[in-house]
Tab-separated table of C-alpha atoms in Angstrom:
chain	number	residue	atom	x	y	z
A	1	UNK	CA	-41.373	13.675	-12.353
A	2	UNK	CA	-41.075	13.509	-8.546
A	3	UNK	CA	-43.232	10.402	-8.490
A	4	UNK	CA	-41.008	8.789	-11.116
A	5	UNK	CA	-37.938	9.736	-9.088
A	6	UNK	CA	-39.256	8.171	-5.866
A	7	UNK	CA	-40.523	5.074	-7.625
A	8	UNK	CA	-37.163	4.516	-9.312
A	9	UNK	CA	-35.265	4.955	-6.056
A	10	UNK	CA	-37.513	2.507	-4.249
A	11	UNK	CA	-37.255	0.006	-7.076
A	12	UNK	CA	-33.428	0.160	-7.111
A	13	UNK	CA	-33.154	-0.288	-3.369
A	14	UNK	CA	-35.380	-3.357	-3.591
A	15	UNK	CA	-33.439	-4.862	-6.495
A	16	UNK	CA	-30.911	-7.379	-5.035
A	17	UNK	CA	-28.520	-7.277	-8.010
A	18	UNK	CA	-28.277	-3.496	-7.783
A	19	UNK	CA	-27.354	-3.540	-4.124
A	20	UNK	CA	-24.942	-6.482	-4.458
A	21	UNK	CA	-22.869	-5.201	-7.388
A	22	UNK	CA	-22.881	-1.533	-6.484
A	23	UNK	CA	-22.562	-1.609	-2.707
A	24	UNK	CA	-21.675	-5.028	-1.311
A	25	UNK	CA	-19.210	-6.162	-3.995
A	26	UNK	CA	-16.840	-3.118	-3.649
A	27	UNK	CA	-16.826	-3.547	0.151
A	28	UNK	CA	-16.046	-7.259	-0.090
A	29	UNK	CA	-13.319	-6.707	-2.668
A	30	UNK	CA	-11.809	-3.882	-0.560
A	31	UNK	CA	-11.753	-6.274	2.405
A	32	UNK	CA	-9.843	-8.809	0.297
A	33	UNK	CA	-7.406	-6.096	-0.728
A	34	UNK	CA	-6.814	-5.236	2.934
A	35	UNK	CA	-5.767	-8.781	3.741
A	36	UNK	CA	-3.607	-8.950	0.640
A	37	UNK	CA	-1.807	-5.618	0.847
A	38	UNK	CA	-1.415	-5.021	4.567
A	39	UNK	CA	1.551	-7.451	4.886
A	40	UNK	CA	3.162	-5.787	1.850
A	41	UNK	CA	2.927	-2.386	3.494
A	42	UNK	CA	4.523	-3.649	6.709
A	43	UNK	CA	7.588	-5.178	4.978
A	44	UNK	CA	9.253	-1.781	4.830
A	45	UNK	CA	9.579	-1.564	8.616
A	46	UNK	CA	12.707	-2.962	10.344
A	47	UNK	CA	11.883	-5.622	12.923
A	48	UNK	CA	14.117	-6.202	15.952
A	49	UNK	CA	17.043	-8.448	15.125
A	50	UNK	CA	17.319	-11.520	17.320
A	51	UNK	CA	20.826	-11.689	18.816
A	52	UNK	CA	22.287	-13.896	21.546
A	53	UNK	CA	24.594	-12.426	24.166
A	54	UNK	CA	26.930	-14.437	26.394
A	55	UNK	CA	25.838	-12.964	29.696
A	56	UNK	CA	28.889	-13.711	31.799
A	57	UNK	CA	30.877	-11.420	34.100
A	58	UNK	CA	32.900	-9.988	31.221
A	59	UNK	CA	29.653	-9.015	29.447
A	60	UNK	CA	28.179	-7.357	32.549
A	61	UNK	CA	31.372	-5.374	33.133
A	62	UNK	CA	31.586	-4.202	29.519
A	63	UNK	CA	30.074	-0.793	28.535
A	64	UNK	CA	28.963	-2.471	25.324
A	65	UNK	CA	26.306	-4.383	27.292
A	66	UNK	CA	24.699	-1.076	28.192
A	67	UNK	CA	24.596	-0.096	24.533
A	68	UNK	CA	22.865	-3.361	23.605
A	69	UNK	CA	20.396	-2.988	26.502
A	70	UNK	CA	19.493	0.498	25.362
A	71	UNK	CA	18.879	-0.635	21.774
A	72	UNK	CA	16.738	-3.539	22.974
A	73	UNK	CA	14.614	-1.500	25.431
A	74	UNK	CA	13.742	1.416	23.146
A	75	UNK	CA	10.166	2.139	22.066
A	76	UNK	CA	11.028	0.684	18.664
A	77	UNK	CA	13.783	-1.799	19.612
A	78	UNK	CA	16.511	-2.519	17.130
A	79	UNK	CA	17.715	-5.690	18.853
A	80	UNK	CA	15.929	-8.559	20.598
A	81	UNK	CA	18.375	-9.924	23.126
A	82	UNK	CA	18.564	-13.640	24.051
A	83	UNK	CA	20.939	-14.108	27.043
A	84	UNK	CA	22.878	-17.404	27.090
A	85	UNK	CA	25.348	-18.911	29.545
A	86	UNK	CA	28.161	-19.562	27.122
A	87	UNK	CA	29.430	-19.254	23.575
A	88	UNK	CA	28.562	-22.861	22.831
A	89	UNK	CA	24.903	-22.265	23.600
A	90	UNK	CA	24.975	-19.113	21.445
A	91	UNK	CA	26.347	-21.123	18.518
A	92	UNK	CA	23.583	-23.678	18.975
A	93	UNK	CA	20.906	-20.958	18.761
A	94	UNK	CA	22.541	-19.612	15.602
A	95	UNK	CA	22.629	-23.104	14.094
A	96	UNK	CA	18.948	-23.533	14.857
A	97	UNK	CA	18.142	-20.210	13.193
A	98	UNK	CA	16.673	-18.774	16.385
A	99	UNK	CA	19.028	-15.772	16.318
A	100	UNK	CA	20.891	-13.950	13.550
A	101	UNK	CA	24.130	-13.724	15.476
A	102	UNK	CA	25.736	-13.429	18.872
A	103	UNK	CA	27.805	-10.931	20.838
A	104	UNK	CA	30.635	-12.154	23.015
A	105	UNK	CA	32.891	-10.158	25.295
A	106	UNK	CA	36.082	-12.015	26.264
A	107	UNK	CA	37.481	-11.620	29.751
A	108	UNK	CA	40.892	-10.057	30.266
A	109	UNK	CA	43.654	-12.316	28.988
A	110	UNK	CA	41.277	-14.503	26.946
A	111	UNK	CA	41.051	-12.465	23.742
A	112	UNK	CA	41.121	-14.620	20.647
A	113	UNK	CA	40.625	-17.832	22.661
A	114	UNK	CA	37.028	-18.383	21.598
A	115	UNK	CA	35.419	-21.776	21.844
A	116	UNK	CA	35.855	-23.814	18.686
A	117	UNK	CA	32.900	-26.174	19.008
A	118	UNK	CA	30.612	-25.985	16.046
A	119	UNK	CA	32.822	-23.405	14.353
A	120	UNK	CA	32.777	-25.194	11.043
A	121	UNK	CA	29.066	-24.475	10.692
A	122	UNK	CA	29.249	-20.828	11.608
A	123	UNK	CA	30.792	-17.681	10.245
A	124	UNK	CA	32.298	-15.576	13.043
A	125	UNK	CA	33.690	-12.160	12.385
A	126	UNK	CA	34.837	-9.299	14.586
A	127	UNK	CA	33.586	-5.744	14.574
A	128	UNK	CA	36.749	-4.437	12.935
A	129	UNK	CA	35.700	-5.531	9.415
A	130	UNK	CA	36.897	-8.158	6.950
A	131	UNK	CA	40.318	-6.600	6.262
A	132	UNK	CA	41.271	-6.251	9.906
A	133	UNK	CA	39.813	-9.628	10.639
A	134	UNK	CA	42.084	-11.266	8.090
A	135	UNK	CA	45.111	-9.622	9.582
A	136	UNK	CA	44.092	-10.624	13.086
A	137	UNK	CA	43.550	-14.199	12.011
A	138	UNK	CA	47.014	-14.508	10.535
A	139	UNK	CA	48.598	-12.837	13.529
A	140	UNK	CA	46.917	-15.031	16.123
A	141	UNK	CA	47.846	-18.300	14.513
A	142	UNK	CA	44.285	-19.391	13.798
A	143	UNK	CA	44.194	-22.519	11.671
A	144	UNK	CA	43.143	-22.215	8.067
A	145	UNK	CA	39.423	-22.607	7.623
A	146	UNK	CA	38.653	-21.761	11.235
A	147	UNK	CA	35.734	-19.366	11.666
A	148	UNK	CA	36.816	-17.705	14.928
A	149	UNK	CA	38.695	-14.437	14.497
A	150	UNK	CA	40.036	-12.243	17.231
A	151	UNK	CA	39.577	-8.476	17.282
A	152	UNK	CA	42.378	-6.388	15.833
A	153	UNK	CA	41.577	-2.723	16.484
A	154	UNK	CA	43.337	-0.975	19.366
A	155	UNK	CA	40.174	-0.878	21.353
A	156	UNK	CA	39.312	-4.442	20.586
A	157	UNK	CA	42.564	-5.656	22.070
A	158	UNK	CA	41.447	-4.646	25.506
A	159	UNK	CA	38.999	-6.436	27.774
A	160	UNK	CA	35.410	-5.501	27.076
A	161	UNK	CA	35.667	-5.368	23.270
A	162	UNK	CA	32.780	-7.283	21.547
A	163	UNK	CA	33.134	-10.093	19.085
A	164	UNK	CA	30.362	-11.032	16.716
A	165	UNK	CA	29.386	-14.560	15.663
A	166	UNK	CA	27.163	-14.559	12.575
A	167	UNK	CA	25.259	-17.332	10.911
A	168	UNK	CA	26.213	-18.216	7.329
A	169	UNK	CA	23.970	-17.059	4.519
A	170	UNK	CA	20.930	-19.219	3.945
A	171	UNK	CA	20.789	-20.571	7.475
A	172	UNK	CA	17.544	-20.764	9.467
A	173	UNK	CA	14.340	-19.520	7.957
A	174	UNK	CA	15.480	-16.017	7.002
A	175	UNK	CA	15.661	-15.016	3.363
A	176	UNK	CA	18.908	-13.826	1.802
A	177	UNK	CA	17.669	-10.242	1.915
A	178	UNK	CA	16.827	-10.315	5.609
A	179	UNK	CA	20.121	-12.056	6.367
A	180	UNK	CA	22.117	-9.241	4.778
A	181	UNK	CA	20.077	-6.613	6.634
A	182	UNK	CA	20.468	-8.400	9.991
A	183	UNK	CA	24.181	-8.892	9.394
A	184	UNK	CA	24.651	-5.217	8.579
A	185	UNK	CA	22.752	-4.185	11.708
A	186	UNK	CA	24.705	-6.385	14.067
A	187	UNK	CA	28.025	-5.359	12.542
A	188	UNK	CA	27.089	-1.667	12.571
A	189	UNK	CA	26.199	-1.705	16.266
A	190	UNK	CA	29.519	-3.215	17.313
A	191	UNK	CA	31.550	-1.170	14.833
A	192	UNK	CA	29.957	2.097	15.947
A	193	UNK	CA	30.699	1.228	19.547
A	194	UNK	CA	34.334	0.488	18.836
A	195	UNK	CA	34.760	3.655	16.788
A	196	UNK	CA	33.228	5.766	19.524
A	197	UNK	CA	35.384	4.087	22.141
A	198	UNK	CA	38.513	4.722	20.066
A	199	UNK	CA	37.527	8.349	19.533
A	200	UNK	CA	37.085	8.886	23.295
A	201	UNK	CA	40.471	7.280	24.018
A	202	UNK	CA	42.153	9.479	21.412
A	203	UNK	CA	40.435	12.563	22.812
A	204	UNK	CA	41.553	11.664	26.333
A	205	UNK	CA	45.107	11.304	25.141
A	206	UNK	CA	45.386	14.523	23.179
A	207	UNK	CA	42.893	16.844	24.944
A	208	UNK	CA	41.903	15.527	28.412
A	209	UNK	CA	40.244	18.814	29.333
A	210	UNK	CA	37.675	18.360	26.578
A	211	UNK	CA	36.214	15.337	28.406
A	212	UNK	CA	34.869	17.634	31.082
A	213	UNK	CA	32.574	19.319	28.536
A	214	UNK	CA	29.540	17.134	27.806
A	215	UNK	CA	28.696	19.225	24.726
A	216	UNK	CA	32.043	18.489	23.149
A	217	UNK	CA	31.638	14.765	23.707
A	218	UNK	CA	28.098	14.851	22.346
A	219	UNK	CA	29.218	16.675	19.239
A	220	UNK	CA	32.107	14.304	18.722
A	221	UNK	CA	29.977	11.203	19.016
A	222	UNK	CA	26.821	12.540	17.420
A	223	UNK	CA	25.776	11.715	13.885
A	224	UNK	CA	23.042	14.328	13.638
A	225	UNK	CA	22.813	16.564	10.573
A	226	UNK	CA	20.438	19.380	9.617
A	227	UNK	CA	17.664	17.962	7.455
A	228	UNK	CA	14.727	19.787	5.945
A	229	UNK	CA	11.896	17.560	4.882
A	230	UNK	CA	10.522	18.345	1.397
A	231	UNK	CA	7.537	16.532	0.007
A	232	UNK	CA	6.947	16.478	-3.741
A	233	UNK	CA	3.511	14.927	-3.351
A	234	UNK	CA	0.463	15.903	-1.351
A	235	UNK	CA	0.445	12.655	0.667
A	236	UNK	CA	2.958	9.994	1.607
A	237	UNK	CA	3.406	7.821	-1.538
A	238	UNK	CA	1.989	4.323	-1.255
A	239	UNK	CA	1.984	2.110	-4.309
A	240	UNK	CA	-0.778	-0.118	-2.903
A	241	UNK	CA	-3.422	2.621	-3.015
A	242	UNK	CA	-3.513	2.487	-6.787
A	243	UNK	CA	-5.396	-0.795	-6.531
A	244	UNK	CA	-8.025	0.810	-4.343
A	245	UNK	CA	-8.402	3.623	-6.887
A	246	UNK	CA	-8.893	1.011	-9.613
A	247	UNK	CA	-11.481	-0.635	-7.352
A	248	UNK	CA	-13.377	2.623	-7.085
A	249	UNK	CA	-13.259	2.921	-10.853
A	250	UNK	CA	-14.632	-0.554	-11.261
A	251	UNK	CA	-17.337	0.036	-8.648
A	252	UNK	CA	-18.351	3.239	-10.409
A	253	UNK	CA	-18.758	1.487	-13.758
A	254	UNK	CA	-20.641	-1.359	-12.093
A	255	UNK	CA	-23.090	1.288	-10.973
A	256	UNK	CA	-23.940	1.730	-14.640
A	257	UNK	CA	-26.159	-1.292	-14.266
A	258	UNK	CA	-28.542	0.812	-12.212
A	259	UNK	CA	-29.128	3.243	-15.029
A	260	UNK	CA	-29.075	0.505	-17.638
A	261	UNK	CA	-31.814	-1.467	-15.874
A	262	UNK	CA	-33.943	1.616	-15.127
A	263	UNK	CA	-33.732	3.068	-18.594
A	264	UNK	CA	-34.494	-0.320	-20.178
A	265	UNK	CA	-37.671	-0.487	-18.075
A	266	UNK	CA	-38.839	2.699	-19.804
A	267	UNK	CA	-38.692	0.912	-23.183
A	268	UNK	CA	-42.084	-0.211	-24.472
A	269	UNK	CA	-40.696	-3.645	-25.275
A	270	UNK	CA	-39.428	-4.270	-21.734
A	271	UNK	CA	-42.712	-5.065	-20.070
A	272	UNK	CA	-46.411	-4.233	-19.974
A	273	UNK	CA	-45.631	-1.307	-17.714
A	274	UNK	CA	-43.137	0.044	-20.201
A	275	UNK	CA	-45.715	-0.258	-22.967
A	276	UNK	CA	-48.246	1.713	-20.950
A	277	UNK	CA	-45.690	4.467	-20.292
A	278	UNK	CA	-44.973	4.700	-24.014
A	279	UNK	CA	-48.585	5.249	-24.974
A	280	UNK	CA	-49.317	7.609	-22.092
A	281	UNK	CA	-49.312	11.360	-22.422
A	282	UNK	CA	-46.051	11.778	-20.491
A	283	UNK	CA	-43.120	12.656	-22.725
A	284	UNK	CA	-40.117	10.379	-22.691
A	285	UNK	CA	-37.862	13.179	-21.486
A	286	UNK	CA	-40.082	13.664	-18.401
A	287	UNK	CA	-39.578	9.960	-17.718
A	288	UNK	CA	-35.876	9.825	-18.557
A	289	UNK	CA	-34.670	12.798	-16.553
A	290	UNK	CA	-36.048	11.750	-13.133
A	291	UNK	CA	-35.004	8.180	-13.823
A	292	UNK	CA	-31.403	9.205	-14.471
A	293	UNK	CA	-31.532	11.508	-11.414
A	294	UNK	CA	-32.702	8.639	-9.190
A	295	UNK	CA	-29.983	6.343	-10.512
A	296	UNK	CA	-27.376	9.011	-9.914
A	297	UNK	CA	-28.534	9.607	-6.345
A	298	UNK	CA	-28.589	5.897	-5.463
A	299	UNK	CA	-25.224	5.123	-7.089
A	300	UNK	CA	-23.602	8.170	-5.506
A	301	UNK	CA	-24.843	7.104	-2.066
A	302	UNK	CA	-23.559	3.569	-2.524
A	303	UNK	CA	-20.147	4.737	-3.772
A	304	UNK	CA	-19.789	7.184	-0.858
A	305	UNK	CA	-20.409	4.342	1.563
A	306	UNK	CA	-17.827	2.145	-0.227
A	307	UNK	CA	-15.370	5.064	-0.319
A	308	UNK	CA	-15.713	5.629	3.430
A	309	UNK	CA	-15.152	1.976	4.123
A	310	UNK	CA	-12.019	1.902	1.987
A	311	UNK	CA	-10.556	5.044	3.617
A	312	UNK	CA	-11.188	3.696	7.140
A	313	UNK	CA	-9.993	0.109	6.620
A	314	UNK	CA	-7.164	0.769	4.162
A	315	UNK	CA	-5.917	3.819	6.134
A	316	UNK	CA	-5.856	6.100	3.065
A	317	UNK	CA	-5.420	9.662	4.230
A	318	UNK	CA	-6.398	12.383	1.706
A	319	UNK	CA	-5.168	15.103	4.123
A	320	UNK	CA	-8.342	17.140	4.236
A	321	UNK	CA	-9.321	16.633	0.603
A	322	UNK	CA	-12.144	14.249	1.320
A	323	UNK	CA	-14.593	16.872	0.082
A	324	UNK	CA	-12.984	16.810	-3.322
A	325	UNK	CA	-13.197	13.059	-3.329
A	326	UNK	CA	-16.934	13.319	-2.791
A	327	UNK	CA	-17.138	15.667	-5.794
A	328	UNK	CA	-15.154	13.102	-7.749
A	329	UNK	CA	-17.562	10.380	-6.700
A	330	UNK	CA	-20.485	12.450	-7.886
A	331	UNK	CA	-18.836	12.945	-11.259
A	332	UNK	CA	-17.947	9.215	-11.477
A	333	UNK	CA	-21.522	8.315	-10.699
A	334	UNK	CA	-22.776	10.691	-13.426
A	335	UNK	CA	-20.390	9.053	-15.903
A	336	UNK	CA	-21.625	5.593	-14.965
A	337	UNK	CA	-25.207	6.731	-15.390
A	338	UNK	CA	-24.336	7.969	-18.887
A	339	UNK	CA	-22.870	4.612	-19.791
A	340	UNK	CA	-25.763	2.680	-18.367
A	341	UNK	CA	-28.349	4.937	-19.963
A	342	UNK	CA	-26.764	4.450	-23.376
A	343	UNK	CA	-26.821	0.652	-23.002
A	344	UNK	CA	-30.352	0.722	-21.675
A	345	UNK	CA	-31.555	2.937	-24.544
A	346	UNK	CA	-30.018	0.838	-27.331
A	347	UNK	CA	-32.710	-0.134	-29.846
A	348	UNK	CA	-33.575	-3.760	-30.321
A	349	UNK	CA	-35.214	-6.549	-28.409
A	350	UNK	CA	-32.289	-7.319	-26.116
A	351	UNK	CA	-33.588	-8.250	-22.706
A	352	UNK	CA	-32.370	-7.123	-19.310
A	353	UNK	CA	-29.934	-9.994	-18.917
A	354	UNK	CA	-28.261	-9.286	-22.217
A	355	UNK	CA	-27.790	-5.582	-21.452
A	356	UNK	CA	-26.518	-6.400	-17.961
A	357	UNK	CA	-24.086	-8.911	-19.464
A	358	UNK	CA	-22.734	-6.241	-21.823
A	359	UNK	CA	-22.110	-3.863	-18.913
A	360	UNK	CA	-20.502	-6.617	-16.815
A	361	UNK	CA	-18.168	-7.724	-19.595
A	362	UNK	CA	-17.294	-4.155	-20.440
A	363	UNK	CA	-16.508	-3.329	-16.799
A	364	UNK	CA	-14.300	-6.382	-16.280
A	365	UNK	CA	-12.393	-5.736	-19.543
A	366	UNK	CA	-11.800	-2.064	-18.743
A	367	UNK	CA	-10.725	-2.962	-15.224
A	368	UNK	CA	-8.042	-5.209	-16.681
A	369	UNK	CA	-6.386	-2.233	-18.368
A	370	UNK	CA	-6.772	-0.210	-15.197
A	371	UNK	CA	-4.535	-2.699	-13.328
A	372	UNK	CA	-7.155	-3.985	-10.858
A	373	UNK	CA	-6.180	-7.650	-11.021
A	374	UNK	CA	-2.718	-7.538	-9.463
A	375	UNK	CA	0.861	-6.421	-10.182
A	376	UNK	CA	1.042	-7.934	-13.728
A	377	UNK	CA	-2.086	-6.104	-14.828
A	378	UNK	CA	-0.902	-2.872	-13.166
A	379	UNK	CA	2.350	-3.189	-15.160
A	380	UNK	CA	0.222	-3.803	-18.264
A	381	UNK	CA	-1.804	-0.669	-17.514
A	382	UNK	CA	1.387	1.368	-17.089
A	383	UNK	CA	2.726	0.057	-20.355
A	384	UNK	CA	-0.441	0.913	-22.232
A	385	UNK	CA	-0.539	4.365	-20.663
A	386	UNK	CA	3.152	4.927	-21.696
A	387	UNK	CA	2.583	3.763	-25.291
A	388	UNK	CA	-0.882	5.285	-25.756
A	389	UNK	CA	-1.535	8.017	-23.131
A	390	UNK	CA	-4.987	8.772	-24.516
A	391	UNK	CA	-6.111	5.361	-23.267
A	392	UNK	CA	-6.234	6.617	-19.692
A	393	UNK	CA	-8.719	9.250	-20.806
A	394	UNK	CA	-10.845	6.961	-23.007
A	395	UNK	CA	-11.065	4.136	-20.465
A	396	UNK	CA	-13.615	5.286	-17.879
A	397	UNK	CA	-12.184	2.977	-15.209
A	398	UNK	CA	-8.700	4.472	-15.709
A	399	UNK	CA	-10.201	7.961	-15.788
A	400	UNK	CA	-11.939	7.468	-12.438
A	401	UNK	CA	-8.833	5.791	-10.960
A	402	UNK	CA	-6.627	8.737	-11.960
A	403	UNK	CA	-9.303	11.148	-10.646
A	404	UNK	CA	-8.658	9.961	-7.112
A	405	UNK	CA	-4.942	9.495	-7.816
A	406	UNK	CA	-4.561	13.192	-8.561
A	407	UNK	CA	-6.377	14.218	-5.376
A	408	UNK	CA	-4.162	11.974	-3.287
A	409	UNK	CA	-0.783	12.843	-4.763
A	410	UNK	CA	-0.658	16.266	-6.398
A	411	UNK	CA	-0.479	19.572	-4.580
A	412	UNK	CA	-2.131	21.355	-7.459
A	413	UNK	CA	-5.730	20.704	-8.383
A	414	UNK	CA	-5.244	21.179	-12.115
A	415	UNK	CA	-4.955	17.423	-12.918
A	416	UNK	CA	-7.994	16.714	-10.784
A	417	UNK	CA	-10.012	19.465	-12.469
A	418	UNK	CA	-9.139	18.229	-15.955
A	419	UNK	CA	-10.277	14.673	-15.180
A	420	UNK	CA	-13.359	15.938	-13.377
A	421	UNK	CA	-14.272	17.966	-16.462
A	422	UNK	CA	-13.614	14.907	-18.651
A	423	UNK	CA	-15.946	12.747	-16.562
A	424	UNK	CA	-18.680	15.369	-16.688
A	425	UNK	CA	-18.182	16.031	-20.416
A	426	UNK	CA	-18.264	12.360	-21.388
A	427	UNK	CA	-21.354	11.837	-19.213
A	428	UNK	CA	-23.193	14.714	-20.874
A	429	UNK	CA	-22.412	13.343	-24.359
A	430	UNK	CA	-23.546	9.822	-23.399
A	431	UNK	CA	-26.736	11.095	-21.831
A	432	UNK	CA	-27.473	13.249	-24.901
A	433	UNK	CA	-27.024	10.182	-27.155
A	434	UNK	CA	-29.268	8.150	-24.846
A	435	UNK	CA	-31.982	10.803	-24.952
A	436	UNK	CA	-31.751	10.888	-28.747
A	437	UNK	CA	-32.198	7.130	-28.908
A	438	UNK	CA	-35.190	7.282	-26.644
A	439	UNK	CA	-36.881	10.113	-28.571
A	440	UNK	CA	-36.311	8.601	-32.033
A	441	UNK	CA	-37.481	5.087	-31.208
A	442	UNK	CA	-40.895	4.240	-32.687
A	443	UNK	CA	-43.174	1.382	-31.772
A	444	UNK	CA	-46.230	1.592	-34.079
A	445	UNK	CA	-47.233	-1.950	-33.208
A	446	UNK	CA	-48.195	-0.789	-29.730
């Protein structure tokens, strides 16, 4: 039996198709997934908003410039500042789509007298909001259709109050979604500054002594609240990892070709060597058991290598449960050996190519209902699972996918244990059927 085990392992390692489909193919497909999904993962982060600032003397003297500098020089900057000499140049940058907006601080006595060049192409608002802006526009005598609006809050009427010039929706290369986000950020920065300034002025008017206490000022301006983080899952949810789990399921079932090829070689009709084994004194069980063991060892090794590559390159963190994943890989490999052994032990004169074609077609079809081929197929898999939940247990690719899914997400190990037992149970049944087929086959013509 040991000789059969070693011979089978050496034969599998020297078979190009076995190495390609079980080891190289999952790694190549995982690399493709990395290039596809990494940009999708990064879209959730907020990038610095490009904003122009009119860096004149009024801007330098305004405390608002210090706020903008702080936001642009942070470790994760919220704003990317583009200093310009005048408002006209700022409007040109906005028209080009280089910036999402501009901040302007008018000098004393010049409030509301903004430059009008290019105003028809731009949408300028103040930090006081649409309602106040409308009132300010009517009060300042701005012509109908003009885009420049003077500030109208008490603080904004003084020198040093910021104005915002925003690009109209659809300008530049930004999408509508990013435009709304950038607009909200720019408005929130200026609005928060004006609100804080108004609060300090009111505090100085009613309780000047309180300004001497830094804690009071910090509490008045602070927005901090007590938050306790609660996680309902074992790891940070990431929708993209489901495709990697489906990939592991597909790779595991592709490993069935190892057992299918090796068991078929034990058949007397496969080759002259198979015929000699059949008429020898060695029982078929003594040939089948070490053959299945060798296929399981090789496929488990290949899948562990692919799993390690996926975890390292796709940045999937199982938070210390990697050992359970290895147990899951061993069970998945056993299931694939059961499937391959059954196909390899089927009676008839089907050759190696026919049996390999059956396994390949079966794997590709089952992977479709596991959601491997993109968002539409993942939605299809979810629909099938919702309508017929048993399908996730009967489809081995789905079963293996959910095996890793439960390790990654759930705090409890009950879902993982159930799927692990299902993999082992199905594998035992398939191997028992394969052994029965091998024992009952007769070849009197040999």
